Short mmCIF file of C-alpha atoms and ligand atoms in Angstrom, two decimals:
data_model
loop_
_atom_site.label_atom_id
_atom_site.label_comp_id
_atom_site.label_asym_id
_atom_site.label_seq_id
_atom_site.Cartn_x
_atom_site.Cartn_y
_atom_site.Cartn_z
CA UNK A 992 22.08 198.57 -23.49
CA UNK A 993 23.46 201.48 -22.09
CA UNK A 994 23.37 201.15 -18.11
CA UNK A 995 24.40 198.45 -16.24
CA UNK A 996 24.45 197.48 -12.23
CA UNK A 997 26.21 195.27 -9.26
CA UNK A 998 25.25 194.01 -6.23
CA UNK A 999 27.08 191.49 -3.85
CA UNK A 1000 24.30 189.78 -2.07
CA UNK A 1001 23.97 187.48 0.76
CA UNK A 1002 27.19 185.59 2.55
CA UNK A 1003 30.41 187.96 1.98
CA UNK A 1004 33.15 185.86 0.14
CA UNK A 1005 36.87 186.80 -0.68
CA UNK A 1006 37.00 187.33 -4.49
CA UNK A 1007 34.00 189.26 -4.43
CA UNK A 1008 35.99 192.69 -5.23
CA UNK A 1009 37.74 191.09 -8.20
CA UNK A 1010 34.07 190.13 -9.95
CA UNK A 1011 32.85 194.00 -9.41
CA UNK A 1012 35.89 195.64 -10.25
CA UNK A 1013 36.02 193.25 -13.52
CA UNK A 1014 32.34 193.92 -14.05
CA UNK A 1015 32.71 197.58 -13.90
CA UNK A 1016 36.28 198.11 -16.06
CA UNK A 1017 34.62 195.80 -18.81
CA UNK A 1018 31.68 197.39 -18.64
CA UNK A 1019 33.32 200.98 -18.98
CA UNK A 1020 35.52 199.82 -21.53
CA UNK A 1021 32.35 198.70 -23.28
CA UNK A 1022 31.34 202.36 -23.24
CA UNK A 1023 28.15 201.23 -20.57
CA UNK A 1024 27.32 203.18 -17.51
CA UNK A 1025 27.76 201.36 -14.11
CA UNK A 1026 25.49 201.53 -11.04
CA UNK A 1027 27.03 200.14 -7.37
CA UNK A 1028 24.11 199.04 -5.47
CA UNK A 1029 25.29 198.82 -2.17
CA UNK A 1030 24.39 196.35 0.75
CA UNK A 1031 22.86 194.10 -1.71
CA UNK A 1032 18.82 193.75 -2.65
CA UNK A 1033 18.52 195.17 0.43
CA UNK A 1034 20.41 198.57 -1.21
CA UNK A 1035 18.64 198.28 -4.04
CA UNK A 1036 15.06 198.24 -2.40
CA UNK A 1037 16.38 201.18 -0.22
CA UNK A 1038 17.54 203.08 -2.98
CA UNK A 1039 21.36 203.09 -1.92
CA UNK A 1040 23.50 203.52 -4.91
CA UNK A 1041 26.46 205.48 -6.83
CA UNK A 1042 27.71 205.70 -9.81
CA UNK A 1043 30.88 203.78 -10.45
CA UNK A 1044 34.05 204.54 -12.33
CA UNK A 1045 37.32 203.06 -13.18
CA UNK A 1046 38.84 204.47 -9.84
CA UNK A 1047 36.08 203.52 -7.78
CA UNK A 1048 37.61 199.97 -8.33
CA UNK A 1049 41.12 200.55 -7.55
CA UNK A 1050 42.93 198.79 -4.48
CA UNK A 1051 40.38 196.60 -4.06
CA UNK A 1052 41.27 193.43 -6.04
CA UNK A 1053 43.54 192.26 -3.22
CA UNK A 1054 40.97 193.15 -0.61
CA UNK A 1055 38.46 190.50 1.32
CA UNK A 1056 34.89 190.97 1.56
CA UNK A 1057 33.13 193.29 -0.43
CA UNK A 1058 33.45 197.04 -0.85
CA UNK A 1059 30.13 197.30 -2.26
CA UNK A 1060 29.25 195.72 1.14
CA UNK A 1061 26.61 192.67 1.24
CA UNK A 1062 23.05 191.89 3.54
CA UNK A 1063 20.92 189.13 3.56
CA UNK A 1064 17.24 190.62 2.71
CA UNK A 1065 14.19 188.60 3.76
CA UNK A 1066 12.13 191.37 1.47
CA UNK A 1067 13.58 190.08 -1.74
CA UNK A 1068 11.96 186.95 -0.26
CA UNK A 1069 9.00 187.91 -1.35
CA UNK A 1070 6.62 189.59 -4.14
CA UNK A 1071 6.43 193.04 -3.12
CA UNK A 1072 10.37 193.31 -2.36
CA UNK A 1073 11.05 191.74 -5.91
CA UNK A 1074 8.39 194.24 -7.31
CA UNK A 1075 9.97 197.16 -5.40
CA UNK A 1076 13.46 196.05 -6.96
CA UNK A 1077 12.87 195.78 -10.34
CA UNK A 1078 10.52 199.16 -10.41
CA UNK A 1079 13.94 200.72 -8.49
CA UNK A 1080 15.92 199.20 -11.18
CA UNK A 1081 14.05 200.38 -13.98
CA UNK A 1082 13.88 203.90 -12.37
CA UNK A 1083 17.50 204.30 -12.56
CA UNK A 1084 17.14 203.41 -16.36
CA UNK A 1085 19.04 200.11 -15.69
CA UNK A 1086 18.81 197.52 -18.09
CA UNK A 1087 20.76 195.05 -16.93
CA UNK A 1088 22.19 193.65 -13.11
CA UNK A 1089 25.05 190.98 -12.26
CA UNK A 1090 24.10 189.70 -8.70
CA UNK A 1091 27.24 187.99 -7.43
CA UNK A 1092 26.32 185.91 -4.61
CA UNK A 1093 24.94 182.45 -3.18
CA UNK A 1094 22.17 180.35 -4.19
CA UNK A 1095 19.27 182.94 -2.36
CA UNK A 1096 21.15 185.62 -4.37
CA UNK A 1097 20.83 183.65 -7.69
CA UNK A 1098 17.46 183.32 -6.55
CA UNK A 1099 16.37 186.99 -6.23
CA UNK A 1100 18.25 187.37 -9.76
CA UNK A 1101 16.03 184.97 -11.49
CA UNK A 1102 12.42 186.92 -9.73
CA UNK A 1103 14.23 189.80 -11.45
CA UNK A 1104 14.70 188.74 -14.76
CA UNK A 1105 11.21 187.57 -14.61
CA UNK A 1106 10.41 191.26 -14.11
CA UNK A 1107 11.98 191.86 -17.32
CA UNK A 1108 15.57 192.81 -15.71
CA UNK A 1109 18.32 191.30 -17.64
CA UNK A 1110 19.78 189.40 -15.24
CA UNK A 1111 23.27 187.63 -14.70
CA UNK A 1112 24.93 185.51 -11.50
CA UNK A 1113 27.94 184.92 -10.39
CA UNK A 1114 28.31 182.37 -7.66
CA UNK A 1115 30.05 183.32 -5.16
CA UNK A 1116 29.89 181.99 -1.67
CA UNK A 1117 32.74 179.66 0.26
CA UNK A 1118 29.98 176.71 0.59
CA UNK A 1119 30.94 175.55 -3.10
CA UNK A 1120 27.30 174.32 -2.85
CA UNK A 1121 25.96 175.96 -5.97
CA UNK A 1122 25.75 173.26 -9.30
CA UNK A 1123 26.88 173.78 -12.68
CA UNK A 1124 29.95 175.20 -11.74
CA UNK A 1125 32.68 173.25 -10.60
CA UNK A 1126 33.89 175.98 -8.24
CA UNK A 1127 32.22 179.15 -6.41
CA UNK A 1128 34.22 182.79 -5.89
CA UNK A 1129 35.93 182.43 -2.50
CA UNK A 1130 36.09 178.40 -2.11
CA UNK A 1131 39.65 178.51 -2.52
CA UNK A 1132 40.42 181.39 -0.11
CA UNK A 1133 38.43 179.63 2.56
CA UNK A 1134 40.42 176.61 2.16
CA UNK A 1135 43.74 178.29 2.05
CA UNK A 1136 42.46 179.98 5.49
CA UNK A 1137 40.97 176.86 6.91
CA UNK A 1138 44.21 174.88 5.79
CA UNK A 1139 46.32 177.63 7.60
CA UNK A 1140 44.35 177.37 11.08
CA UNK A 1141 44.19 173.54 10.91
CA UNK A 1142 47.97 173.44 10.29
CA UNK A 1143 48.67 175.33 12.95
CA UNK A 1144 46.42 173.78 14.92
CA UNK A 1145 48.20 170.33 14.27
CA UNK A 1146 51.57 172.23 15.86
CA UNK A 1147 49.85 172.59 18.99
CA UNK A 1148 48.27 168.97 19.59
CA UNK A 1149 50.95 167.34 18.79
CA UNK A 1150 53.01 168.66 21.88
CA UNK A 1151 50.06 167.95 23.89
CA UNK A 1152 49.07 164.21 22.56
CA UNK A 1153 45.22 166.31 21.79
CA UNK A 1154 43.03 165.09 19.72
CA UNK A 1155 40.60 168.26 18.09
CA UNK A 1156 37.44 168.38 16.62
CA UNK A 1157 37.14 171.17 13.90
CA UNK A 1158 33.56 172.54 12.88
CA UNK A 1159 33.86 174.23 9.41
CA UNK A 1160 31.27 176.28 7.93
CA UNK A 1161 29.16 174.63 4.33
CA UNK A 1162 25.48 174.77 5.70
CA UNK A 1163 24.31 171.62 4.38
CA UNK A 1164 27.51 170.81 1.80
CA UNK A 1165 30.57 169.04 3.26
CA UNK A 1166 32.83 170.38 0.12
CA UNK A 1167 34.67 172.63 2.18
CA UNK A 1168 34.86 169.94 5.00
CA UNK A 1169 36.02 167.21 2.73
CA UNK A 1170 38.39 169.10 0.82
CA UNK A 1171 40.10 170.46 3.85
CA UNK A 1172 40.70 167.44 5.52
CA UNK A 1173 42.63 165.89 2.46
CA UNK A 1174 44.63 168.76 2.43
CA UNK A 1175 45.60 169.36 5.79
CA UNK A 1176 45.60 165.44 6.31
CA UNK A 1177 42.82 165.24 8.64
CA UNK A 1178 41.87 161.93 10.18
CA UNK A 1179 38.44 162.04 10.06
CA UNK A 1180 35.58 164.04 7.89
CA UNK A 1181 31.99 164.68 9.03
CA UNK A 1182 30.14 165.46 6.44
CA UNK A 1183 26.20 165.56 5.70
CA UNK A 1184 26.52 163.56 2.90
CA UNK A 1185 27.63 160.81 3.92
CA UNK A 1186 26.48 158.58 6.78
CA UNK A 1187 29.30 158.43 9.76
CA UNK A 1188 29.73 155.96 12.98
CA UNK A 1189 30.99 157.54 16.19
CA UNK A 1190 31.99 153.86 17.22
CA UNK A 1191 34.12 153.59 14.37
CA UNK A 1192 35.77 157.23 15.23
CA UNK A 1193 36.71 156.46 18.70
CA UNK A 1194 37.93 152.46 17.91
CA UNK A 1195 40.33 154.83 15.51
CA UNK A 1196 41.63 157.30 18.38
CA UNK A 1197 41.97 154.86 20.48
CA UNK A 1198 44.01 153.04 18.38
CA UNK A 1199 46.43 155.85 17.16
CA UNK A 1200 46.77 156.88 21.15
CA UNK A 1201 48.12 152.97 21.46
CA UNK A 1202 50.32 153.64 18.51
CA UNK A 1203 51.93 156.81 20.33
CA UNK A 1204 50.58 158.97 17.46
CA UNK A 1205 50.70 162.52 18.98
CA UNK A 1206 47.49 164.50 17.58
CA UNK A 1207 44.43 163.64 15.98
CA UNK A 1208 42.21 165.99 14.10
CA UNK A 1209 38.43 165.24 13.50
CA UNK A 1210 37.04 168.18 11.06
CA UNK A 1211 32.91 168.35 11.26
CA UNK A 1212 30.76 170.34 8.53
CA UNK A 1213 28.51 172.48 10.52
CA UNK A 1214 25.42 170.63 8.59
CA UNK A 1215 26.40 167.63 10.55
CA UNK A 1216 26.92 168.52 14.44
CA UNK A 1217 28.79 171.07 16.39
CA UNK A 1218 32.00 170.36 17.35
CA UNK A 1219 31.15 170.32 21.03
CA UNK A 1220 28.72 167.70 20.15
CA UNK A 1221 31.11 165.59 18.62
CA UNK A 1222 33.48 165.91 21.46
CA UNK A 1223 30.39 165.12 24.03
CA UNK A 1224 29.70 161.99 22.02
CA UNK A 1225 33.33 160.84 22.00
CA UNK A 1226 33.77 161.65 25.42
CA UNK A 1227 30.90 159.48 26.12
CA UNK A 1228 31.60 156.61 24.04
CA UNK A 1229 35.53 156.16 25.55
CA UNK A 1230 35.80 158.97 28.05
CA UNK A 1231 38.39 160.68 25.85
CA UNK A 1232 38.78 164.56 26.29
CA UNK A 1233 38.95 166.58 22.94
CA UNK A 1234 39.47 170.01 22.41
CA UNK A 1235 37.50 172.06 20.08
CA UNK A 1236 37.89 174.35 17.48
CA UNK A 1237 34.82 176.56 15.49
CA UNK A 1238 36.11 177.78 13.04
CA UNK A 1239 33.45 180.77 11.89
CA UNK A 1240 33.36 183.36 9.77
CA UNK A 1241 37.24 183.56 10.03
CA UNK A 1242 36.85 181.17 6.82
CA UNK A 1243 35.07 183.75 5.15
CA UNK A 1244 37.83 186.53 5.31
CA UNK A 1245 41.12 187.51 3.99
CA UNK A 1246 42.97 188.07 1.21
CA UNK A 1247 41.54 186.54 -1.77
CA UNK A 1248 43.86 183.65 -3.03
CA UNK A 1249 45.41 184.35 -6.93
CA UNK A 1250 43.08 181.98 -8.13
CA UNK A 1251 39.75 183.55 -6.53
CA UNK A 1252 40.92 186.73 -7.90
CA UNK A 1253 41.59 185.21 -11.14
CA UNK A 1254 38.42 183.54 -11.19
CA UNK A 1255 36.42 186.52 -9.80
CA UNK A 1256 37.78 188.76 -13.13
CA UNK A 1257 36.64 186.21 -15.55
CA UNK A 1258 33.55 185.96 -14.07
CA UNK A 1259 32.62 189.57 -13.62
CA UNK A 1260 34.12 190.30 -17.03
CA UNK A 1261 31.90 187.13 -18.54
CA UNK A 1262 28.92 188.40 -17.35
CA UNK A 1263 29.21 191.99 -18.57
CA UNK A 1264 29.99 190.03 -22.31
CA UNK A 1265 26.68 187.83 -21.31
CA UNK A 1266 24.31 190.51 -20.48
CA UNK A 1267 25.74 192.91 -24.09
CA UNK A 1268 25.48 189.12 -26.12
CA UNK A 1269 21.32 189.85 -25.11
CA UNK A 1270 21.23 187.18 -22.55
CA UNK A 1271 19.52 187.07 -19.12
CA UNK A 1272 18.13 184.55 -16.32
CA UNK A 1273 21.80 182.81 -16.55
CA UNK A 1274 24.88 182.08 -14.27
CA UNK A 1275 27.79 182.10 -15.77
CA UNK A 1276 29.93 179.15 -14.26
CA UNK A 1277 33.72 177.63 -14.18
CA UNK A 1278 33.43 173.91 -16.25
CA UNK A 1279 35.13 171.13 -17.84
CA UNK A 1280 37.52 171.21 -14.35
CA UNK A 1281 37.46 167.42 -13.91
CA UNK A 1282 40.50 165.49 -13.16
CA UNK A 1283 41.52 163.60 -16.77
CA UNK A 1284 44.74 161.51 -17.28
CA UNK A 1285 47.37 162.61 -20.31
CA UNK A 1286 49.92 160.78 -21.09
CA UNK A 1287 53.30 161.80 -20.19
CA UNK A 1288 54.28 161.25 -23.69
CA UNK A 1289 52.37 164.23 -24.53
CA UNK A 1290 53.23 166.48 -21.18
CA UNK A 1291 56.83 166.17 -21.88
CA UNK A 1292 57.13 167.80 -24.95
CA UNK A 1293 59.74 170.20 -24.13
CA UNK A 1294 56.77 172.99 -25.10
CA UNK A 1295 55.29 175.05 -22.16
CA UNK A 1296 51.58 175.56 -21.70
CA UNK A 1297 49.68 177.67 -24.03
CA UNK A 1298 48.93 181.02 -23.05
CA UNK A 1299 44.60 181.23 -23.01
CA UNK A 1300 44.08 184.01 -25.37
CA UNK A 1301 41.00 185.00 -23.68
CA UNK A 1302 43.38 185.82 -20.30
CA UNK A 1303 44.68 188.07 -22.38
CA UNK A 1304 42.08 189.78 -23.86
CA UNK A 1305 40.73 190.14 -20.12
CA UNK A 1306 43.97 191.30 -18.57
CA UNK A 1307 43.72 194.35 -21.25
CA UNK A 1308 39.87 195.28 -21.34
CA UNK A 1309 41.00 195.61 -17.18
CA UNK A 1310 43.94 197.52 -17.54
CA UNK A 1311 42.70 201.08 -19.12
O1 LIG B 389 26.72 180.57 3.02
C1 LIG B 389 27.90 181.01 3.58
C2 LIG B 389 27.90 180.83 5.08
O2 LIG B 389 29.14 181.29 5.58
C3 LIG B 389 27.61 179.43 5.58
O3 LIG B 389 28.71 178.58 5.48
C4 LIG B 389 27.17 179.69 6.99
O4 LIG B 389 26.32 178.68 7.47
C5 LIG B 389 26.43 180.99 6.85
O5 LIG B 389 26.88 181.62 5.66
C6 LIG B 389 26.58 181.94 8.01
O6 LIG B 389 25.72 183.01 7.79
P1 LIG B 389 25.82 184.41 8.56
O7 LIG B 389 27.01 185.14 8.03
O8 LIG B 389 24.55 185.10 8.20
O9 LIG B 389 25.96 184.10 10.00
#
């Protein structure tokens, strides 16, 4: 293999920068060639690419969204835009593409490597809907951003006795929902998959308003209801105003958090190994995350954790 390319595809997430800049330093290092495709499949049908280099990835590791920039293509949707792609591929003597994106990204990646493209995905996309990997590029930065708003938020309705409702993005996966409200300490999570009562909500506000509490924050998954709708159907139920909050694509910016850029390097870096190992039609994914007990016995050793050898490895095949 001699010539490899990138794309970001689909819903921009914060980490996204880290996977192509690890992509393309490994790559180099590996002595392959790198194509940037930008604006996605939609780039890639269109022909709109450059050659990358070592320096085309500098400063952007601490940068949100995605340099490479990213477009959702309803071509690659079908036949003749998957043909088109993978004929455009194989004109620019590419042999193999890492797509780093959501699931309809992962999807166009597959119709390629069924075209004979080697083919690898990284998921990336703040939903944290995609299986077989216990966490997506970007999750964490959305949290850390929704976390931030929701906090300061809670400042605010507590001088004012408010109760808010919160809509946060997830399309049909409350992850980002759930997770949020544990760590921002969120009365009440809406999520699509589980089954809520708005009865039960209200008995609950009404009760912490007896109890003098001084805010109340009600987070909703967008899959479930707007927030506005939630607040109509309290309002209805006990004629209690709420405020609202929609949270948007705010979630989907900033900074990438230490641990999306972290995770972001081993991925791109992973699937440049993946695609010279000979493999294709695979995501690479982050597993064996699950909580697990240890005994303190064995914590408290006095020794500190072992360094992952493979960090290191990374941190120099980055750093040339
Ligand atoms: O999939 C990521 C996501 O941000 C969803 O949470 C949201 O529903 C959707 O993308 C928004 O899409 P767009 O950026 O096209 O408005």
């Amino acid at each position: 293999m001699k010539r490899i390319a990138v794309l970001t595809s689909g819903g921009d997430s914060s980490g996204m920068n880290a996977a192509v800049r690890a992509v393309v330093r490994s790559a180099l290092s590996s002595g392959l060639e790198v194509v940037g495709i930008n604006k996605g499949y939609k780039g890639l049908i269109d022909r709109n690419y450059g050659m990358m280099s070592t320096r085309s990835v500098s400063n952007i590791l601490q940068r949100g969204g995605t340099f490479l920039q990213s477009a959702r293509c309803k071509e690659m949707m079908e036949e003749a835009g998957q043909n088109l792609a993978a004929e455009n591929l194989k004109g620019m003597g590419v042999e193999g593409l890492v797509v780093i994106g959501g699931d309809g990204s992962l999807r166009g990646a597959l119709s390629l490597h069924r075209r004979g493209i080697k083919t690898i995905g990284i998921p990336a996309s703040i939903d944290n809907d995609i299986p077989y990997t216990s966490m997506s590029l970007g999750v964490d930065t959305a949290l850390n951003n929704i976390v931030y708003a929701i906090d300061c938020l809670k400042d605010t309705a507590s001088s004012h006795d408010r109760a808010f409702i919160v809509e946060i993005m997830g399309r049909n996966c409350g992850y980002l929902t759930l997770v949020a409200a544990i760590a921002c300490g969120a009365e009440h999570a809406l999520i699509p998959e589980t089954p809520f009562n708005i009865g039960r909500i209200c008995e609950n506000l009404r009760k912490r308003y007896r109890e003098g509490r001084d805010n109340s924050i009600i987070l909703v998954a967008e899959g479930v209801a707007t927030a506005q709708e939630i607040s109509n159907q309290i309002k209805d139920c006990i004629g209690f105003e709420s405020r609202i909050m929609v949270l948007g694509h705010y979630q989907r910016g900033g900074s990438p958090s230490s641990f999306d850029r972290l995770l972001g390097s081993r991925f791109g870096q992973g699937a440049v190994q993946a695609l010279m190992e000979g493999e294709s039609g695979k995501m690479i994914g982050l597993s064996a995350s699950k909580m697990k007990l240890t005994d303190l016995e064995k914590v408290l050793t006095g020794k500190i954790r072992p360094i992952d050898k493979s960090m290191v490895q990374l941190s120099k095949s980055l750093d040339f």
